[in-house]
mmCIF file of C-alpha atoms in Angstrom:
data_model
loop_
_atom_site.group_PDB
_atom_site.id
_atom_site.type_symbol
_atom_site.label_atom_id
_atom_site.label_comp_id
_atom_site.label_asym_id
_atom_site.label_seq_id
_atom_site.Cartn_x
_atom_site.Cartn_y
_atom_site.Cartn_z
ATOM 1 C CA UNK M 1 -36.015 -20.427 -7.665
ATOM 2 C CA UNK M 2 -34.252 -17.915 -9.759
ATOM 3 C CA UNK M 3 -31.828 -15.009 -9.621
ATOM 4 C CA UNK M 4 -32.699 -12.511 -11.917
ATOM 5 C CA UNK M 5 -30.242 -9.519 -13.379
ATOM 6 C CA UNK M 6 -30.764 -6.995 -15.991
ATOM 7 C CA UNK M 7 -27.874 -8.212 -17.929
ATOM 8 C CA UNK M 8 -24.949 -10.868 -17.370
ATOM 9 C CA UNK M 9 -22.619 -7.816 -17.085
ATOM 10 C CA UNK M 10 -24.245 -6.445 -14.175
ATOM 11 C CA UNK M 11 -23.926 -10.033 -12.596
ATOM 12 C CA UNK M 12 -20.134 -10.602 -13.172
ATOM 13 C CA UNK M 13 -17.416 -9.464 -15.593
ATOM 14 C CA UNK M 14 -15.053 -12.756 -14.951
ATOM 15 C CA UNK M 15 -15.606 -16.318 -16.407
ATOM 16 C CA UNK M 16 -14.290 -17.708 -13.793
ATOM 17 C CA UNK M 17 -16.191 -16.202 -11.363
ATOM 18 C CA UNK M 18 -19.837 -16.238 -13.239
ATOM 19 C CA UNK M 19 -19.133 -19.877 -13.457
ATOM 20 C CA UNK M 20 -18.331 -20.602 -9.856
ATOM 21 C CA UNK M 21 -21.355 -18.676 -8.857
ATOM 22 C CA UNK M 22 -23.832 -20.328 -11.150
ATOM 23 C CA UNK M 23 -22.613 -23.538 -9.805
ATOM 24 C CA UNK M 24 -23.144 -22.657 -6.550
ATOM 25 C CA UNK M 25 -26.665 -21.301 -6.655
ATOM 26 C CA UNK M 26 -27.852 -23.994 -9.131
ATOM 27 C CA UNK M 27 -26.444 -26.153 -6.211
ATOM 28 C CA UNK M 28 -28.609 -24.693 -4.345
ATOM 29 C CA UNK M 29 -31.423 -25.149 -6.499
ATOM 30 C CA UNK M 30 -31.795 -21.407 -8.003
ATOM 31 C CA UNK M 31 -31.183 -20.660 -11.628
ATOM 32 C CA UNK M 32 -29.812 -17.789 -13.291
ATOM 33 C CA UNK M 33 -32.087 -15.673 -15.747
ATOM 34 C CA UNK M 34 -31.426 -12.518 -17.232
ATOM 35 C CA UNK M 35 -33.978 -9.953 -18.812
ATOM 36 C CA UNK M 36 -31.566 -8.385 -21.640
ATOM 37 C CA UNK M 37 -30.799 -12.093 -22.679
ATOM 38 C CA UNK M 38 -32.032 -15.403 -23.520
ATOM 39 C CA UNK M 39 -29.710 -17.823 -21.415
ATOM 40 C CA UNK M 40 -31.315 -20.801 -19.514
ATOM 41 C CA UNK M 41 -29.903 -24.164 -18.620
ATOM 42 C CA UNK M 42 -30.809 -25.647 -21.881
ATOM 43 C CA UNK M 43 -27.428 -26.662 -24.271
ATOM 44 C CA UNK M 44 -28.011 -23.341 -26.476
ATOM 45 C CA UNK M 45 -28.782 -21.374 -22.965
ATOM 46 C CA UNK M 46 -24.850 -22.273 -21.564
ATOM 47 C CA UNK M 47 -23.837 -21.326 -24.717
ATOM 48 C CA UNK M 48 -25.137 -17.740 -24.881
ATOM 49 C CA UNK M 49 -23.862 -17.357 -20.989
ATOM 50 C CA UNK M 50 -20.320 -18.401 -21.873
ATOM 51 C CA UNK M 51 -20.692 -16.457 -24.992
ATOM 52 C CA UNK M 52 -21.792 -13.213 -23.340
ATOM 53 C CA UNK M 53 -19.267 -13.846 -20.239
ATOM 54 C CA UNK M 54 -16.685 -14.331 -22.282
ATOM 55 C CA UNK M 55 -17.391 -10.635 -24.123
ATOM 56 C CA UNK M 56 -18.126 -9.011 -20.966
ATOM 57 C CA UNK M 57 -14.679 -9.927 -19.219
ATOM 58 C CA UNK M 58 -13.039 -9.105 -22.878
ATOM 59 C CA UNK M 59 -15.011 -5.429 -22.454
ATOM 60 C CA UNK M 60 -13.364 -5.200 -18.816
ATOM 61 C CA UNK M 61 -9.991 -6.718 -19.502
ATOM 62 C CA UNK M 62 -9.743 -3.800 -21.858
ATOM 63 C CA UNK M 63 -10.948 -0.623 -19.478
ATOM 64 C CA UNK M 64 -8.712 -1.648 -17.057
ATOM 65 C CA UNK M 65 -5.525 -2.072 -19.809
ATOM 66 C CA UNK M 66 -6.672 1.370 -20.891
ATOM 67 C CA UNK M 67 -6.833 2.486 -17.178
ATOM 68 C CA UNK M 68 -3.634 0.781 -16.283
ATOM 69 C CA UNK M 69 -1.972 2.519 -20.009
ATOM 70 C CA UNK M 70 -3.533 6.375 -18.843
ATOM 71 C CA UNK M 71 -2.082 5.949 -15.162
ATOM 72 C CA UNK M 72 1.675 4.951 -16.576
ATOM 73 C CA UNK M 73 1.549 7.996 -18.821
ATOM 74 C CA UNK M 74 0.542 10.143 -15.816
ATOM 75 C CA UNK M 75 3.246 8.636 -13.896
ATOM 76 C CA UNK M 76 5.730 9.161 -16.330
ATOM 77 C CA UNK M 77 5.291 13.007 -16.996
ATOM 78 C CA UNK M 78 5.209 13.307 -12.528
ATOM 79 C CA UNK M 79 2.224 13.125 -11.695
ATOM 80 C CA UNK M 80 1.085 10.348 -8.929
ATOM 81 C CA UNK M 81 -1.522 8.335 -10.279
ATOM 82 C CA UNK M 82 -3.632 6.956 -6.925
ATOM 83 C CA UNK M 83 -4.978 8.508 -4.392
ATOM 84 C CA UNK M 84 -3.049 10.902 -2.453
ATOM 85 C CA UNK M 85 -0.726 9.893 0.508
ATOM 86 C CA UNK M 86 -1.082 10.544 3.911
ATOM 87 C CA UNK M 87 0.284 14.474 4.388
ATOM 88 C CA UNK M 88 -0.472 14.938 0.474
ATOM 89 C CA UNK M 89 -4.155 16.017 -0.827
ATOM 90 C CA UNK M 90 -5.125 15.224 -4.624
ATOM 91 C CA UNK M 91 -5.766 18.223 -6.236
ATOM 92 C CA UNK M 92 -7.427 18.356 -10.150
ATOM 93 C CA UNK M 93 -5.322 19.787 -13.278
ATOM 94 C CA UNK M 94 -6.954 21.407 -16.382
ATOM 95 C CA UNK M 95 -4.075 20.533 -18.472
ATOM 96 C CA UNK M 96 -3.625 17.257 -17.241
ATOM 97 C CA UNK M 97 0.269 17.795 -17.037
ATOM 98 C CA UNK M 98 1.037 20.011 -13.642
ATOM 99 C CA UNK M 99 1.272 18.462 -9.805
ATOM 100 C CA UNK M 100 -1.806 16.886 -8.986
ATOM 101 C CA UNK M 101 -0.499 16.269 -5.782
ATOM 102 C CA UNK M 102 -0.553 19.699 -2.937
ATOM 103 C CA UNK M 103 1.363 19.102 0.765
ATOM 104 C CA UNK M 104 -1.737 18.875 3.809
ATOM 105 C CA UNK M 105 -1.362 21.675 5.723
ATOM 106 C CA UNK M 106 -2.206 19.785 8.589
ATOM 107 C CA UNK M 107 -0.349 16.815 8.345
ATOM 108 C CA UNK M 108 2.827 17.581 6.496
ATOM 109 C CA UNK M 109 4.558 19.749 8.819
ATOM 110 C CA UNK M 110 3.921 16.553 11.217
ATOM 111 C CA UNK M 111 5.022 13.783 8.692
ATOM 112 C CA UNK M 112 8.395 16.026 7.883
ATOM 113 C CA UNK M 113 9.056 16.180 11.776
ATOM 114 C CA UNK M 114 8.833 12.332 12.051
ATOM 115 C CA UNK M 115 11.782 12.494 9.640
ATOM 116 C CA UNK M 116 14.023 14.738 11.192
ATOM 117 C CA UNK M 117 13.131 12.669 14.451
ATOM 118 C CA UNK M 118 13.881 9.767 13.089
ATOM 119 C CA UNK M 119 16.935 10.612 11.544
ATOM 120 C CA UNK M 120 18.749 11.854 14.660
ATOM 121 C CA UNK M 121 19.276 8.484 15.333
ATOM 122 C CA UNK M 122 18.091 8.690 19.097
ATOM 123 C CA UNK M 123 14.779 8.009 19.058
ATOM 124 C CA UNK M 124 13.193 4.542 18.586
ATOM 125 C CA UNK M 125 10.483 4.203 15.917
ATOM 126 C CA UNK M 126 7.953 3.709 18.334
ATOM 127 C CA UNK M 127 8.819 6.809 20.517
ATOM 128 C CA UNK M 128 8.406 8.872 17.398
ATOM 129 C CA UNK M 129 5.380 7.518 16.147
ATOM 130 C CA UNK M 130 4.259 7.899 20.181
ATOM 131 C CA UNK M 131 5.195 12.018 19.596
ATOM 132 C CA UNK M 132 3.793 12.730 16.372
ATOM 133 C CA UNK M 133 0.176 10.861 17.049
ATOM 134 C CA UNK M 134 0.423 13.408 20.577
ATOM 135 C CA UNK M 135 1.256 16.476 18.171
ATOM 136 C CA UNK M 136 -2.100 15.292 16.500
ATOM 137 C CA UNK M 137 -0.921 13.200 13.171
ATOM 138 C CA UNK M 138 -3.862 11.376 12.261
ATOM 139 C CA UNK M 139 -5.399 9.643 9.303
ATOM 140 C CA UNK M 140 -7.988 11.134 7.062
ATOM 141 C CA UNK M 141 -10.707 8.996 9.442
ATOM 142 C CA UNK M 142 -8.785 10.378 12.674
ATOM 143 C CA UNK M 143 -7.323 7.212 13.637
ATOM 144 C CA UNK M 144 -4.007 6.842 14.951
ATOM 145 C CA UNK M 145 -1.436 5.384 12.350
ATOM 146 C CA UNK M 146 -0.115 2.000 13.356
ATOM 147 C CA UNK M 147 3.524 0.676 13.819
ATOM 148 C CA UNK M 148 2.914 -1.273 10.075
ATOM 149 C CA UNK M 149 1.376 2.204 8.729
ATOM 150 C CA UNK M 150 3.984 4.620 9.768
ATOM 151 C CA UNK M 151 6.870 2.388 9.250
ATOM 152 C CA UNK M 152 5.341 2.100 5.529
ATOM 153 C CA UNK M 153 5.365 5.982 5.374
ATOM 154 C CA UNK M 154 8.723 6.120 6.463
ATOM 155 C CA UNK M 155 9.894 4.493 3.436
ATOM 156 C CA UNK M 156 7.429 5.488 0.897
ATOM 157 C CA UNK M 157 9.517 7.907 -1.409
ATOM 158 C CA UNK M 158 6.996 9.983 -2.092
ATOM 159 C CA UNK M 159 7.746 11.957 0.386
ATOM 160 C CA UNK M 160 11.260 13.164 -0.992
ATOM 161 C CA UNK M 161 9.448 13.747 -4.496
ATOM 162 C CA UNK M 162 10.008 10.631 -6.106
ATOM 163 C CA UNK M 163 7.193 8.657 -7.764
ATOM 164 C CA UNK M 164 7.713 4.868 -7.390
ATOM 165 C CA UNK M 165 5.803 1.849 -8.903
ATOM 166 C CA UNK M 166 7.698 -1.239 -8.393
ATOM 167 C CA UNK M 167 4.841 -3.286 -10.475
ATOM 168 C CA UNK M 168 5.267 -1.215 -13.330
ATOM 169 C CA UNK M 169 9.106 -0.241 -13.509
ATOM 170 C CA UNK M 170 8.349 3.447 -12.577
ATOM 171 C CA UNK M 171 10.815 5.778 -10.951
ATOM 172 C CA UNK M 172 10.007 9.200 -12.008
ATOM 173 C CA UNK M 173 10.857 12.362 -10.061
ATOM 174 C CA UNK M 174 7.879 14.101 -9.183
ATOM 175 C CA UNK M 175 6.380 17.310 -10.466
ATOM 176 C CA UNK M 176 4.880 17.928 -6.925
ATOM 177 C CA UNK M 177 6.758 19.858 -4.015
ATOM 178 C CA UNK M 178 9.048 17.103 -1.737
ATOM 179 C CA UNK M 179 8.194 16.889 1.897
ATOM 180 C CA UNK M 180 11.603 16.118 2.847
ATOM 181 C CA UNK M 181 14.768 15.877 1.196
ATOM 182 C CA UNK M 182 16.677 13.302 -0.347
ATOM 183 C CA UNK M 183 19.129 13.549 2.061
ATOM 184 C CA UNK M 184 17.146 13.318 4.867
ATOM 185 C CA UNK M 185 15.147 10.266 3.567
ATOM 186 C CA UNK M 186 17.979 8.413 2.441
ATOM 187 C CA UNK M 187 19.549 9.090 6.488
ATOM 188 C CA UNK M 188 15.949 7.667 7.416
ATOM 189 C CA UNK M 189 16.231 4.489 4.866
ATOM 190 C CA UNK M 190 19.892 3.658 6.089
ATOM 191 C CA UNK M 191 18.563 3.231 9.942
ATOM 192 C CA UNK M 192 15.400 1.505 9.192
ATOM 193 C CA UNK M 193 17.998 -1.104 6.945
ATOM 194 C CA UNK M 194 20.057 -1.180 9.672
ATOM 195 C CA UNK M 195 23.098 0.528 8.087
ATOM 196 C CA UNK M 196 23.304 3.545 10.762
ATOM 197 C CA UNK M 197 22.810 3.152 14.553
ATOM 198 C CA UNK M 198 19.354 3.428 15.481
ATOM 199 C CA UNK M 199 18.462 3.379 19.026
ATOM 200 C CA UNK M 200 19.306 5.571 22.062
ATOM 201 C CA UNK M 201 22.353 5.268 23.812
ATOM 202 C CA UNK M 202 21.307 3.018 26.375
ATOM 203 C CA UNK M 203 19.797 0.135 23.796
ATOM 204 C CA UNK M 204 23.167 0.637 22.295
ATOM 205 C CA UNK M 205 25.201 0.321 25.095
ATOM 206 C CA UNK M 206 22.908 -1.986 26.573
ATOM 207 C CA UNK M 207 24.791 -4.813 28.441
ATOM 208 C CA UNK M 208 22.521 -7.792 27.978
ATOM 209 C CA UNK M 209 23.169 -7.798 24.074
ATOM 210 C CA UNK M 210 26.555 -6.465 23.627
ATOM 211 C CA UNK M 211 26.722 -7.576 20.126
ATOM 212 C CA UNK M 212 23.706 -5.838 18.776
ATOM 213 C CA UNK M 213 23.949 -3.902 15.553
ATOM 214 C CA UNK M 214 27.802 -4.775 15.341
ATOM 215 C CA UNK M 215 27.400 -8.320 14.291
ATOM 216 C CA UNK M 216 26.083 -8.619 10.964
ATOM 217 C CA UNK M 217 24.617 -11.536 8.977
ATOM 218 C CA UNK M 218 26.597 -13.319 7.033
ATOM 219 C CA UNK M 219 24.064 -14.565 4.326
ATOM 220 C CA UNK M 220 22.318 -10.693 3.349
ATOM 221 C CA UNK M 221 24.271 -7.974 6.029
ATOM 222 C CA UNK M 222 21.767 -7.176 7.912
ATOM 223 C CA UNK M 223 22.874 -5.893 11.575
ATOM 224 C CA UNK M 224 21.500 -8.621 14.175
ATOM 225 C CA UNK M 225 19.702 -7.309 16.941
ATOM 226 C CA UNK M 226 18.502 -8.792 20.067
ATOM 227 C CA UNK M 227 15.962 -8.829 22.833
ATOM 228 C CA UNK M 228 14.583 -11.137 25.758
ATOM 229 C CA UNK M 229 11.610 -13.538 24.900
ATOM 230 C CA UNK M 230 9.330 -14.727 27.299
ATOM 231 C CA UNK M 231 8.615 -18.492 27.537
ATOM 232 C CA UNK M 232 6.751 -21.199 29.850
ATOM 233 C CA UNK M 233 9.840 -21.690 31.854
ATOM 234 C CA UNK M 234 10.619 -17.767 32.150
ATOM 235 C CA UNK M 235 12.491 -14.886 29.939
ATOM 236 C CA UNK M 236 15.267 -15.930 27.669
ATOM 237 C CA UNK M 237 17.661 -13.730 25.794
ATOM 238 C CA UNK M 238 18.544 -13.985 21.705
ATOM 239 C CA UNK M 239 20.020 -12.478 19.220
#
């Protein structure tokens, strides 16, 4: 018949949600009761449960601004605020002001060559990712990184030393050491936007799609590419 919590904070910390839950279960025939507080289902009960809701997601609304306000200021001085990116391992500061962020001996070296791979311009993404799992570049959990994953990493800036936080207008450099350069990244950026050739010679030169990556489009610029699709009535080839 009832659901009993020490306090309404410990239940929920969001009107909207403490209300949609109480609904539910009183659909169900269970009422809410709480031992720190006297709320029931009486017209002064609701109105100590809205009441103490209403403080409780006040008292979170304001952790998380000063959470949100400590994290900026971190950002802004260099130092990356979450947890540490693949190839990167957090590391604590006394002063609160030097890199918080140290390279993975293990997986940096391995990160850097996908890079320079990538970068040459011969290799496909997916042969690269295919070398660099083999060399034994895992995740902390020791899976395998996935097409989405790596082709995230390959434009995450971090990795030439720049902190970026799209949410919160940040763009600070970094007071940790770069994995690659800015050079390098910015060759790697330019290929995966299509701006450099990209693919082997034979994709290039490849007959079927002669076209490819020299036709643009004419609405944003990006280079067209093109591939066969297979369909109930057999393969058919578009750009």
């Amino acid at each position: 018949q009832f659901v009993v919590v020490h306090d309404l904070s410990r239940f929920s910390r969001d009107m909207v949600d403490q209300a949609c839950v109480i609904a539910e279960l009183e659909s169900a025939g269970v009422h809410l009761r709480s031992a720190m507080e006297n709320v029931d289902e009486t017209a002064a009960g609701k109105l100590m449960r809205n009441l103490f809701g209403a403080v409780n997601q006040f008292d979170n609304d304001r952790k998380a601004e000063r959470t949100k306000l400590g994290m900026k200021s971190a950002a802004s001085i260099g130092r990356f605020p979450f947890k540490a990116p693949l190839g990167y391992l957090n590391v604590g500061s006394k002063n609160q002001t030097g890199a918080n962020l140290i390279a993975d001996a293990e997986r940096a070296p391995l990160i850097r060559k996908a890079f320079e791979l990538y970068a040459t311009g011969t290799e496909t993404r997916a042969n690269v990712l295919r070398l660099v799992t083999s060399l034994g570049l895992k995740t902390l959990r020791g899976c395998g990184l996935t097409p989405q994953t790596f082709e995230k990493m390959l434009r995450n800036p971090i990795y030439s030393g720049w902190i970026v936080i799209a949410g919160w207008g940040v763009r600070e450099r970094g007071s940790f050491a770069p994995l690659v350069s800015e050079e390098l990244f910015g060759r790697v950026q330019d290929i995966l936007d299509g701006k450099r050739l990209s693919v082997t010679a034979h994709q290039r030169n490849n007959p079927d799609f002669p076209l490819r990556v020299f036709v643009s489009c004419g609405a944003c610029g990006t280079p067209l590419t093109g591939s066969w699709s297979k369909g109930r009535k057999g393969r058919s080839p578009y750009y």
